[in-house]
CSV table of N, CA and C in Angstrom, one decimal:
chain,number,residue,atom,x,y,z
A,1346,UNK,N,0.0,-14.2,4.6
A,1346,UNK,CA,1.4,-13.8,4.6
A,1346,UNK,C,1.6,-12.5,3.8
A,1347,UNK,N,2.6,-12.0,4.0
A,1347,UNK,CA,2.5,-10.5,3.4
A,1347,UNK,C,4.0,-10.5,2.4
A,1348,UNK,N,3.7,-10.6,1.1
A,1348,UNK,CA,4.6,-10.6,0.4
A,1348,UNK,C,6.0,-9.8,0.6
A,1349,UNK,N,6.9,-10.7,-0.3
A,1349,UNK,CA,8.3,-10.2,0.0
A,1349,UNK,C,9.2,-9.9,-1.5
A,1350,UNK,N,9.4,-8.7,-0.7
A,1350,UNK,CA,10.4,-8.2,-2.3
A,1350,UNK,C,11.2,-8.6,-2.0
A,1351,UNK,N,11.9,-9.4,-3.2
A,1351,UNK,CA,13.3,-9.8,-3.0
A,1351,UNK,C,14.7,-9.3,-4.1
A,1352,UNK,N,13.8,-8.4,-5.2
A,1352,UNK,CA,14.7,-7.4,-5.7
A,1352,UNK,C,14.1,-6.3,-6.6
A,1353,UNK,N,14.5,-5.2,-6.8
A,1353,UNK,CA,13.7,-4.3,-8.0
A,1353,UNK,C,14.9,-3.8,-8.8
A,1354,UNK,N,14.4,-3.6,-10.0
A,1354,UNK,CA,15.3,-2.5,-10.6
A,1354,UNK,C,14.4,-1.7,-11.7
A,1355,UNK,N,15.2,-0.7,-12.3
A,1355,UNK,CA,14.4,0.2,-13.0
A,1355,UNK,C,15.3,0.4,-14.6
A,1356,UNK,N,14.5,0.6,-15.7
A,1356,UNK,CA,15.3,0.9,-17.1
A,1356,UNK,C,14.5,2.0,-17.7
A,1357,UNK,N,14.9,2.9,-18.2
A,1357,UNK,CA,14.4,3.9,-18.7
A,1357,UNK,C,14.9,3.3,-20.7
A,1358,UNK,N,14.0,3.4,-21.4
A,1358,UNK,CA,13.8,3.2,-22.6
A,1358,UNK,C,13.0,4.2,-23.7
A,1359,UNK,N,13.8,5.0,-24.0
A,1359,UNK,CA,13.7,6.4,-24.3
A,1359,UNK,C,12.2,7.1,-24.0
A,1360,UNK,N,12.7,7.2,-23.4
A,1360,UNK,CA,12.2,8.1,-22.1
A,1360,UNK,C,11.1,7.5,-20.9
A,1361,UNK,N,10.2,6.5,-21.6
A,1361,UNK,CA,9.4,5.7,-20.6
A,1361,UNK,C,10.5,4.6,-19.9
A,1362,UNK,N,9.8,4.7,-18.2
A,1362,UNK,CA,10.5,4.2,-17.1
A,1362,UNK,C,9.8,3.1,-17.0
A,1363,UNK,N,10.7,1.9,-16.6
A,1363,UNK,CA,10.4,0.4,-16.6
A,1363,UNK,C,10.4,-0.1,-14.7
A,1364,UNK,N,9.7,0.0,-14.0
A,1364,UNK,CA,10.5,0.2,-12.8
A,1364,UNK,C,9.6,-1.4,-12.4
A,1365,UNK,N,10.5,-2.3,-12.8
A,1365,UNK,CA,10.4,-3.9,-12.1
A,1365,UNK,C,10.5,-4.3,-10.9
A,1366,UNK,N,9.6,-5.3,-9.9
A,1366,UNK,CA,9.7,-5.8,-8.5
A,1366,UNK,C,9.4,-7.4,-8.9
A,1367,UNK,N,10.5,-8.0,-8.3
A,1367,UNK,CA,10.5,-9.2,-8.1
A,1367,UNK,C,10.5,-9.7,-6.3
A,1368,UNK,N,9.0,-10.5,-6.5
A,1368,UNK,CA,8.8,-11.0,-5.5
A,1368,UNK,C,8.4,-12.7,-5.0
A,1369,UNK,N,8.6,-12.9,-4.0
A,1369,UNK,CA,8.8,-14.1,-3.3
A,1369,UNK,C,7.2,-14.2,-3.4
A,1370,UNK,N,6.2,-15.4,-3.5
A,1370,UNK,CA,4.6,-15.2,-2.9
A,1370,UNK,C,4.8,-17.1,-2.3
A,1371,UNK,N,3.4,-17.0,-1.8
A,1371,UNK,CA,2.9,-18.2,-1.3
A,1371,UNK,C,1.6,-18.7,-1.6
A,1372,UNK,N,0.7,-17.6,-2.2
A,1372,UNK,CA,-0.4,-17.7,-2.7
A,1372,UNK,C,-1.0,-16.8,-4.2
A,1373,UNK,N,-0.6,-17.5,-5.2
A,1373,UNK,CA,-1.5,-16.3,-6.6
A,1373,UNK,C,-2.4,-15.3,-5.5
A,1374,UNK,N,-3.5,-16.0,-5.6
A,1374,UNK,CA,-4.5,-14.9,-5.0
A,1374,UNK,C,-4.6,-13.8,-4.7
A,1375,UNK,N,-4.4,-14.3,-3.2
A,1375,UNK,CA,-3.7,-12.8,-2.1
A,1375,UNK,C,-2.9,-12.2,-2.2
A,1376,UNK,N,-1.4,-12.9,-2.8
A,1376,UNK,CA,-0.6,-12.1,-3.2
A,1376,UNK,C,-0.2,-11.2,-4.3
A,1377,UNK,N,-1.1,-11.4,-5.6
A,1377,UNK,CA,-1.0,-11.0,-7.1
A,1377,UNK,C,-2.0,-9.8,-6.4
A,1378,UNK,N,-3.0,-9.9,-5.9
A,1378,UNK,CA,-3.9,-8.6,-5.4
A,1378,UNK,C,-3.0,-7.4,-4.3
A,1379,UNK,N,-2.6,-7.6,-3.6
A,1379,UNK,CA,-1.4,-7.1,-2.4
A,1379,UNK,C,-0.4,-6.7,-3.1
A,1380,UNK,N,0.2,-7.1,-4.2
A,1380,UNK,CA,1.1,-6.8,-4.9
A,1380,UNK,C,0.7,-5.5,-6.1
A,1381,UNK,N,-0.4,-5.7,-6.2
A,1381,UNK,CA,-1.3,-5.2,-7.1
A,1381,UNK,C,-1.4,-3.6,-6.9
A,1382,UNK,N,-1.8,-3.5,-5.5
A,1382,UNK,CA,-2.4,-2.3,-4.5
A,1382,UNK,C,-1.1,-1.9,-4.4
A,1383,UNK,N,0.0,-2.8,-4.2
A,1383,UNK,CA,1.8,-1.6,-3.6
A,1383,UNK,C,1.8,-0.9,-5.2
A,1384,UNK,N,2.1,-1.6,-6.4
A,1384,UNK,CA,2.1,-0.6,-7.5
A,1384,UNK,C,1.5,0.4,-8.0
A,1385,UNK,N,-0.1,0.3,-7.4
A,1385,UNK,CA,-1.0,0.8,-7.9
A,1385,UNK,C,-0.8,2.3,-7.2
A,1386,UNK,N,0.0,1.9,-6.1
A,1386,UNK,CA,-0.2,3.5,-4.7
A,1386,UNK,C,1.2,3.8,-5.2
A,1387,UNK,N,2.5,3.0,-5.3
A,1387,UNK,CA,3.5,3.8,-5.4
A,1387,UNK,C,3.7,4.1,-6.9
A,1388,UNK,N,3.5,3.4,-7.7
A,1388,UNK,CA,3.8,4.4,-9.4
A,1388,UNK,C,2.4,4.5,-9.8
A,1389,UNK,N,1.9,5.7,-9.4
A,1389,UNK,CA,0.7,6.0,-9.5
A,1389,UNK,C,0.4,6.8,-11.0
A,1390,UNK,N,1.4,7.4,-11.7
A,1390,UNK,CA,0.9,7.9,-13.0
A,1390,UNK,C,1.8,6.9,-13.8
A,1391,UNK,N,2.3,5.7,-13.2
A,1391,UNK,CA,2.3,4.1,-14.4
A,1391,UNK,C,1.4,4.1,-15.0
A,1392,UNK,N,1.5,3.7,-16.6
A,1392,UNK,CA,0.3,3.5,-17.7
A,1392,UNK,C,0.0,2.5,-17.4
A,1393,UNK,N,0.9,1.2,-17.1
A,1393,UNK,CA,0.6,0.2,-17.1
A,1393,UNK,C,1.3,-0.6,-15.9
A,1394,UNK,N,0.5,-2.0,-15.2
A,1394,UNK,CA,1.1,-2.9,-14.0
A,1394,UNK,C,1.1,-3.9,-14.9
A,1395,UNK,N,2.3,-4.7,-15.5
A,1395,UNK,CA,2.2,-5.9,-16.0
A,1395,UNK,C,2.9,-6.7,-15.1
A,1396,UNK,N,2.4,-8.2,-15.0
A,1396,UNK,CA,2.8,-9.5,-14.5
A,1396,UNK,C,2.8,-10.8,-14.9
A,1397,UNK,N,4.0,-11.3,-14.5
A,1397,UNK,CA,3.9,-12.9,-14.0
A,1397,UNK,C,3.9,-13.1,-13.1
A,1398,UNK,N,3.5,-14.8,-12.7
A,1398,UNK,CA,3.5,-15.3,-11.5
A,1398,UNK,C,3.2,-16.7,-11.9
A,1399,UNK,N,4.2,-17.6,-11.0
A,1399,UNK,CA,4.0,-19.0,-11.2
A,1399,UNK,C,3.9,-19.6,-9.6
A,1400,UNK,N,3.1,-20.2,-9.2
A,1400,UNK,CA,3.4,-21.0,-7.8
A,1400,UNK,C,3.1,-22.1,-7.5
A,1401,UNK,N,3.2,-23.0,-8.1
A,1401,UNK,CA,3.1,-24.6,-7.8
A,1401,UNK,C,2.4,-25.2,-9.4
A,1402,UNK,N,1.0,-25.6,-9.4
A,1402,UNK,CA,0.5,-25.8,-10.7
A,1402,UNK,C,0.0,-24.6,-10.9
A,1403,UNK,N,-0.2,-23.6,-10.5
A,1403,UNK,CA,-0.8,-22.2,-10.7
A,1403,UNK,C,0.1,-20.9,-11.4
A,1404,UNK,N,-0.8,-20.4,-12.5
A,1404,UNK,CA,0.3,-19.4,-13.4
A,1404,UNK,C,-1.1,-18.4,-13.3
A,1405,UNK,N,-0.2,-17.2,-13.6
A,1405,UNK,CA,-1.3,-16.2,-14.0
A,1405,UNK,C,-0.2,-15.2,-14.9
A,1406,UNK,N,-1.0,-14.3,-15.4
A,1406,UNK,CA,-0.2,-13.3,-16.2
A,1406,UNK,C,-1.2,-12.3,-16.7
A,1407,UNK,N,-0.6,-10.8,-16.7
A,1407,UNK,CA,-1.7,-9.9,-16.8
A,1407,UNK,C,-0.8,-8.8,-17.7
A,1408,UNK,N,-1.2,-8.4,-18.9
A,1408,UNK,CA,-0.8,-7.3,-20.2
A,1408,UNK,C,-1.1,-6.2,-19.5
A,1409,UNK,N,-2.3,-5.6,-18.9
A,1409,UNK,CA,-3.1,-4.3,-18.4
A,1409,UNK,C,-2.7,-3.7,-19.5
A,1410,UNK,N,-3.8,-3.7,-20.5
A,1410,UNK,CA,-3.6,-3.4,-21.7
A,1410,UNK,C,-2.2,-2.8,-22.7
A,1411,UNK,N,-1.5,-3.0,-22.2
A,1411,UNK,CA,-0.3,-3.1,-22.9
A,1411,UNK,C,0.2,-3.7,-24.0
A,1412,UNK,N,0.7,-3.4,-25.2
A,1412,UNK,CA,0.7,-3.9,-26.4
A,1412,UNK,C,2.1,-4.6,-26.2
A,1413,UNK,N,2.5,-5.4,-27.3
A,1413,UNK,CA,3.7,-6.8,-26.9
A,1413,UNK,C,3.5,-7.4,-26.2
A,1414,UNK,N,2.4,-8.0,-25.7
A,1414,UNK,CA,2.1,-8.8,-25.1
A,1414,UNK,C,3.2,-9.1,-23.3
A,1415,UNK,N,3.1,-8.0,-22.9
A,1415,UNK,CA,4.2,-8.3,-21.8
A,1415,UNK,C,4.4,-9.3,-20.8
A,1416,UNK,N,3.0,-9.6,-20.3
A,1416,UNK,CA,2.7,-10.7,-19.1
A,1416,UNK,C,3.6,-11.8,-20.0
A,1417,UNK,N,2.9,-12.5,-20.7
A,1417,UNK,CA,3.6,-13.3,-21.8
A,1417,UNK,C,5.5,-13.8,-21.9
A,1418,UNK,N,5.9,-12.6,-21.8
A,1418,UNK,CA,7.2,-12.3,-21.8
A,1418,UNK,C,7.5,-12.4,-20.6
A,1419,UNK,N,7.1,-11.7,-19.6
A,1419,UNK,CA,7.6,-12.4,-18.4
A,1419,UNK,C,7.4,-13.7,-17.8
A,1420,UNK,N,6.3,-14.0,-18.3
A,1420,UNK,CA,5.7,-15.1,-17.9
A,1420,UNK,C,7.3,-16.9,-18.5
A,1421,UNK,N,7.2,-16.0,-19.7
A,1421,UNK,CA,8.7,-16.8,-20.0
A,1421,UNK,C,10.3,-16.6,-19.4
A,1422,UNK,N,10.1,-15.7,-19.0
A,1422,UNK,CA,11.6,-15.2,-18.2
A,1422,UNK,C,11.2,-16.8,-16.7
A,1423,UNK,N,10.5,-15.8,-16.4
A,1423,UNK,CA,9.8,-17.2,-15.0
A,1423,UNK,C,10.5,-18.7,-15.4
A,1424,UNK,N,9.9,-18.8,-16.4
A,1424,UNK,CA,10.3,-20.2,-16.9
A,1424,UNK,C,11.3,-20.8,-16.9
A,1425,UNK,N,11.9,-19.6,-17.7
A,1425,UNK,CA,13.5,-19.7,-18.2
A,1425,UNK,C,14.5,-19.8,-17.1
A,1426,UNK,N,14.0,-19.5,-16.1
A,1426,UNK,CA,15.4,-19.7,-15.3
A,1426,UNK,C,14.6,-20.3,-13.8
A,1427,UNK,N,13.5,-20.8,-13.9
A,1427,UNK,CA,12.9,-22.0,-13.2
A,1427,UNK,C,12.7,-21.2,-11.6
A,1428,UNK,N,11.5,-20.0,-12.2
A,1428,UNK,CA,11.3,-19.6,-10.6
A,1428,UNK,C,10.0,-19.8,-10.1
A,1429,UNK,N,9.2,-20.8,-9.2
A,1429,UNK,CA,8.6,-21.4,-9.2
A,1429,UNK,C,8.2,-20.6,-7.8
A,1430,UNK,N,7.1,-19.7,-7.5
A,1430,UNK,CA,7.0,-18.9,-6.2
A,1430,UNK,C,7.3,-17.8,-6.4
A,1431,UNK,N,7.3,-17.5,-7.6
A,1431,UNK,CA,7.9,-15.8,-7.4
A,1431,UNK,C,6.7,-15.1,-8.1
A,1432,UNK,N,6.7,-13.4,-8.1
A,1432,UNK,CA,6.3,-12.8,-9.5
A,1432,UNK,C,6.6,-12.1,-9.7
A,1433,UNK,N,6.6,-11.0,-10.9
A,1433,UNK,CA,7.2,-10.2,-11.3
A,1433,UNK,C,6.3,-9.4,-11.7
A,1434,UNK,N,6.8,-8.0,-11.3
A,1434,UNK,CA,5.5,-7.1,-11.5
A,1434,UNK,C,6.7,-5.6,-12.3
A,1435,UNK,N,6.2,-4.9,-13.5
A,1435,UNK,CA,6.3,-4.6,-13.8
A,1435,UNK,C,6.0,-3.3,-14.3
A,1436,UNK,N,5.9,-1.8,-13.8
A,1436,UNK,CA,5.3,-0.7,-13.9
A,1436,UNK,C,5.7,-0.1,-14.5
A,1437,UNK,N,4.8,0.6,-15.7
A,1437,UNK,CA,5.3,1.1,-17.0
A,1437,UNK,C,4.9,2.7,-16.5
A,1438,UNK,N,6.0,3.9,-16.7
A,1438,UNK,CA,5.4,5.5,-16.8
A,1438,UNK,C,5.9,5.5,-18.1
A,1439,UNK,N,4.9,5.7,-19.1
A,1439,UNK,CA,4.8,5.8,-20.7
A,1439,UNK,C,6.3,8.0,-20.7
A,1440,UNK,N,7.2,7.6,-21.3
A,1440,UNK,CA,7.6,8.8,-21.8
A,1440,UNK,C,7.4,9.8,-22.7
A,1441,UNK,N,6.4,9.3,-23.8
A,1441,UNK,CA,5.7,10.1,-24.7
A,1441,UNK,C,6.1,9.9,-26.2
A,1442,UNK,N,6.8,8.9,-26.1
A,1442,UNK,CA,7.6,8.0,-27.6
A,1442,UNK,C,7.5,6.9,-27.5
A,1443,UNK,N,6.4,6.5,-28.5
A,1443,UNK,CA,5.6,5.0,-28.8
A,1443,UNK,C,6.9,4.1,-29.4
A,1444,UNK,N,7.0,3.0,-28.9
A,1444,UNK,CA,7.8,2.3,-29.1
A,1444,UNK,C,7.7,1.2,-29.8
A,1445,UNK,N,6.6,0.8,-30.1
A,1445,UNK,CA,5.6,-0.2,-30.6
A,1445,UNK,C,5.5,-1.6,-30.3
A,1446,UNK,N,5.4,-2.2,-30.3
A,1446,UNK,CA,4.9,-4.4,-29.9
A,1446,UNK,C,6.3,-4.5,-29.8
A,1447,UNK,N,7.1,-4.6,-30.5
A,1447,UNK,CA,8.4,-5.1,-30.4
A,1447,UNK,C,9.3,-4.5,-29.7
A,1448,UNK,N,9.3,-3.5,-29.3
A,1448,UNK,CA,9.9,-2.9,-28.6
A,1448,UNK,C,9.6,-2.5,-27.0
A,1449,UNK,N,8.6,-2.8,-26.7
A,1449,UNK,CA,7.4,-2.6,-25.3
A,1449,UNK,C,8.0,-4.1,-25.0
A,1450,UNK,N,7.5,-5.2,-26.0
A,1450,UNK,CA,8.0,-6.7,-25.5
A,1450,UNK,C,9.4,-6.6,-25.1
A,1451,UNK,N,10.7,-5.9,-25.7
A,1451,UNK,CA,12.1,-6.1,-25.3
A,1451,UNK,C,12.2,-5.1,-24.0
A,1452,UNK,N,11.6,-4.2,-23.9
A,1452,UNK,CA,11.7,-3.3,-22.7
A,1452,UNK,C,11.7,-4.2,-21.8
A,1453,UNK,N,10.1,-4.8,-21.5
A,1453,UNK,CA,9.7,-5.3,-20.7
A,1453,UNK,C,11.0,-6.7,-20.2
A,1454,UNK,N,11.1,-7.4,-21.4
A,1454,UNK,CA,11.8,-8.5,-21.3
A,1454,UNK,C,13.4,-8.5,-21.2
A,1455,UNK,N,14.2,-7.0,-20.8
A,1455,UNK,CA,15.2,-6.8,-20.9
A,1455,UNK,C,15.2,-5.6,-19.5
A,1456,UNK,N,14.1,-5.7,-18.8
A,1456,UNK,CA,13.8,-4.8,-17.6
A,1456,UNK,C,13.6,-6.0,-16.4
A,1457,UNK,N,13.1,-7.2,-17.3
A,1457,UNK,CA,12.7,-8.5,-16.4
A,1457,UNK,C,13.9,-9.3,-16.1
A,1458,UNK,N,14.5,-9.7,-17.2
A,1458,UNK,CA,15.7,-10.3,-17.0
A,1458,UNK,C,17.0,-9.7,-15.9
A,1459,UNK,N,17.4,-8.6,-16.2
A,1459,UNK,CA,17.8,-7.3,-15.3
A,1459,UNK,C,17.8,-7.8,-13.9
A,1460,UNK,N,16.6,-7.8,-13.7
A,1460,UNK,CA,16.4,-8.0,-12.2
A,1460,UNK,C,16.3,-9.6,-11.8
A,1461,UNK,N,15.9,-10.7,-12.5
A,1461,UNK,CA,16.1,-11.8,-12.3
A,1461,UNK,C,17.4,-11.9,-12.1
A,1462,UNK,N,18.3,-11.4,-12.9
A,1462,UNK,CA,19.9,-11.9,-13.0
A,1462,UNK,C,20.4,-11.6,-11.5
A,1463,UNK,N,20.4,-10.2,-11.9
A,1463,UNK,CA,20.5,-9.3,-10.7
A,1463,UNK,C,20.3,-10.1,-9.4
A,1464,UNK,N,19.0,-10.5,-9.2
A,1464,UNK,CA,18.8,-11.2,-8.2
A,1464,UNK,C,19.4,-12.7,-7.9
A,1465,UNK,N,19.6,-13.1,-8.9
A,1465,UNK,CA,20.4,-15.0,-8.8
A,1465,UNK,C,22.1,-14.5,-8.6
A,1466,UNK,N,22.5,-13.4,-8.8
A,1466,UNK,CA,23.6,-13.3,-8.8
A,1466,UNK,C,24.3,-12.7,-7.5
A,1467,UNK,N,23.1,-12.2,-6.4
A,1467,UNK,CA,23.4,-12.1,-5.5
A,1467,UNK,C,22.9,-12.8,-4.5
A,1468,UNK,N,22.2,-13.9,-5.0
A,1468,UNK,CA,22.3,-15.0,-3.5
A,1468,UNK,C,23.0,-16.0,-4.0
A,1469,UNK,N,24.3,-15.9,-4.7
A,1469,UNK,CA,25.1,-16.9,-5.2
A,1469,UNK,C,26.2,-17.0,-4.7
C-alpha cells in the first residue's frame, strides 16, 4: 500500500524550519522506509528526519541523531491523543542558532501537536 498524508504543517523556531507530515500507514516496515525516501528527496538539506509511529502492537521511533530526544516526544504526542496507524515524520533544516535539548524537544513537540490538532479538528 502506498502511504497516505493526511496532514502537514511547518514552524519555523528561530530560524530552523520544522516542516512535519502526518501520515495514515498499514505497515511499520514498508511504510516507515517509503516515508523515509519522500523526506529524504524532498527536504534534502534537513539535518535531521525524526519519527513516530505506532500500528497495532508495533511502535518504532527514530532521534536521527538529534538531541532532545525527539522520536520520544512524538512518540508521546501518538499516545496522547490515541493515534493508533499513523506516523509522524518530522524534518528538521537546522537555522544556524543552537537551541539546545530543551528546546529541539519543544520545537519538535509543539511542531507535532500543530498538526495532530490541526488534523482532528478538521475531520470533526
Amino acid at each position: 500500500m502506498v502511504v497516505k498524508e493526511v496532514f502537514a504543517g511547518k514552524l519555523v523556531v528561530r530560524k530552523s524550519k520544522f516542516f512535519a507530515h502526518l501520515y495514515k500507514i498499514d505497515n511499520i516496515i514498508s511504510d516507515v522506509e517509503e516515508v523515509t525516501k519522500i523526506h529524504n528527496k524532498k527536504y534534502k538539506k534537513a539535518a535531521h528526519h525524526c519519527y513516530a509511529v505506532k500500528c497495532g502492537e508495533e511502535s518504532d521511533q527514530r532521534n536521527d541523531g538529534e538531541v532532545g530526544s525527539p522520536g520520544r516526544v512524538l512518540m508521546e504526542l501518538l499516545d496522547e491523543y490515541n493515534l493508533d496507524g499513523y506516523m509522524i515524520m518530522i524534518s528538521r533544516k537546522f537555522g544556524g542558532i543552537k537551541l539546545g535539548q530543551g528546546g529541539v524537544a519543544r520545537a519538535f513537540r509543539d511542531t507535532g501537536r500543530g498538526v495532530i490538532q490541526a488534523y482532528l479538528e478538521s475531520n470533526s
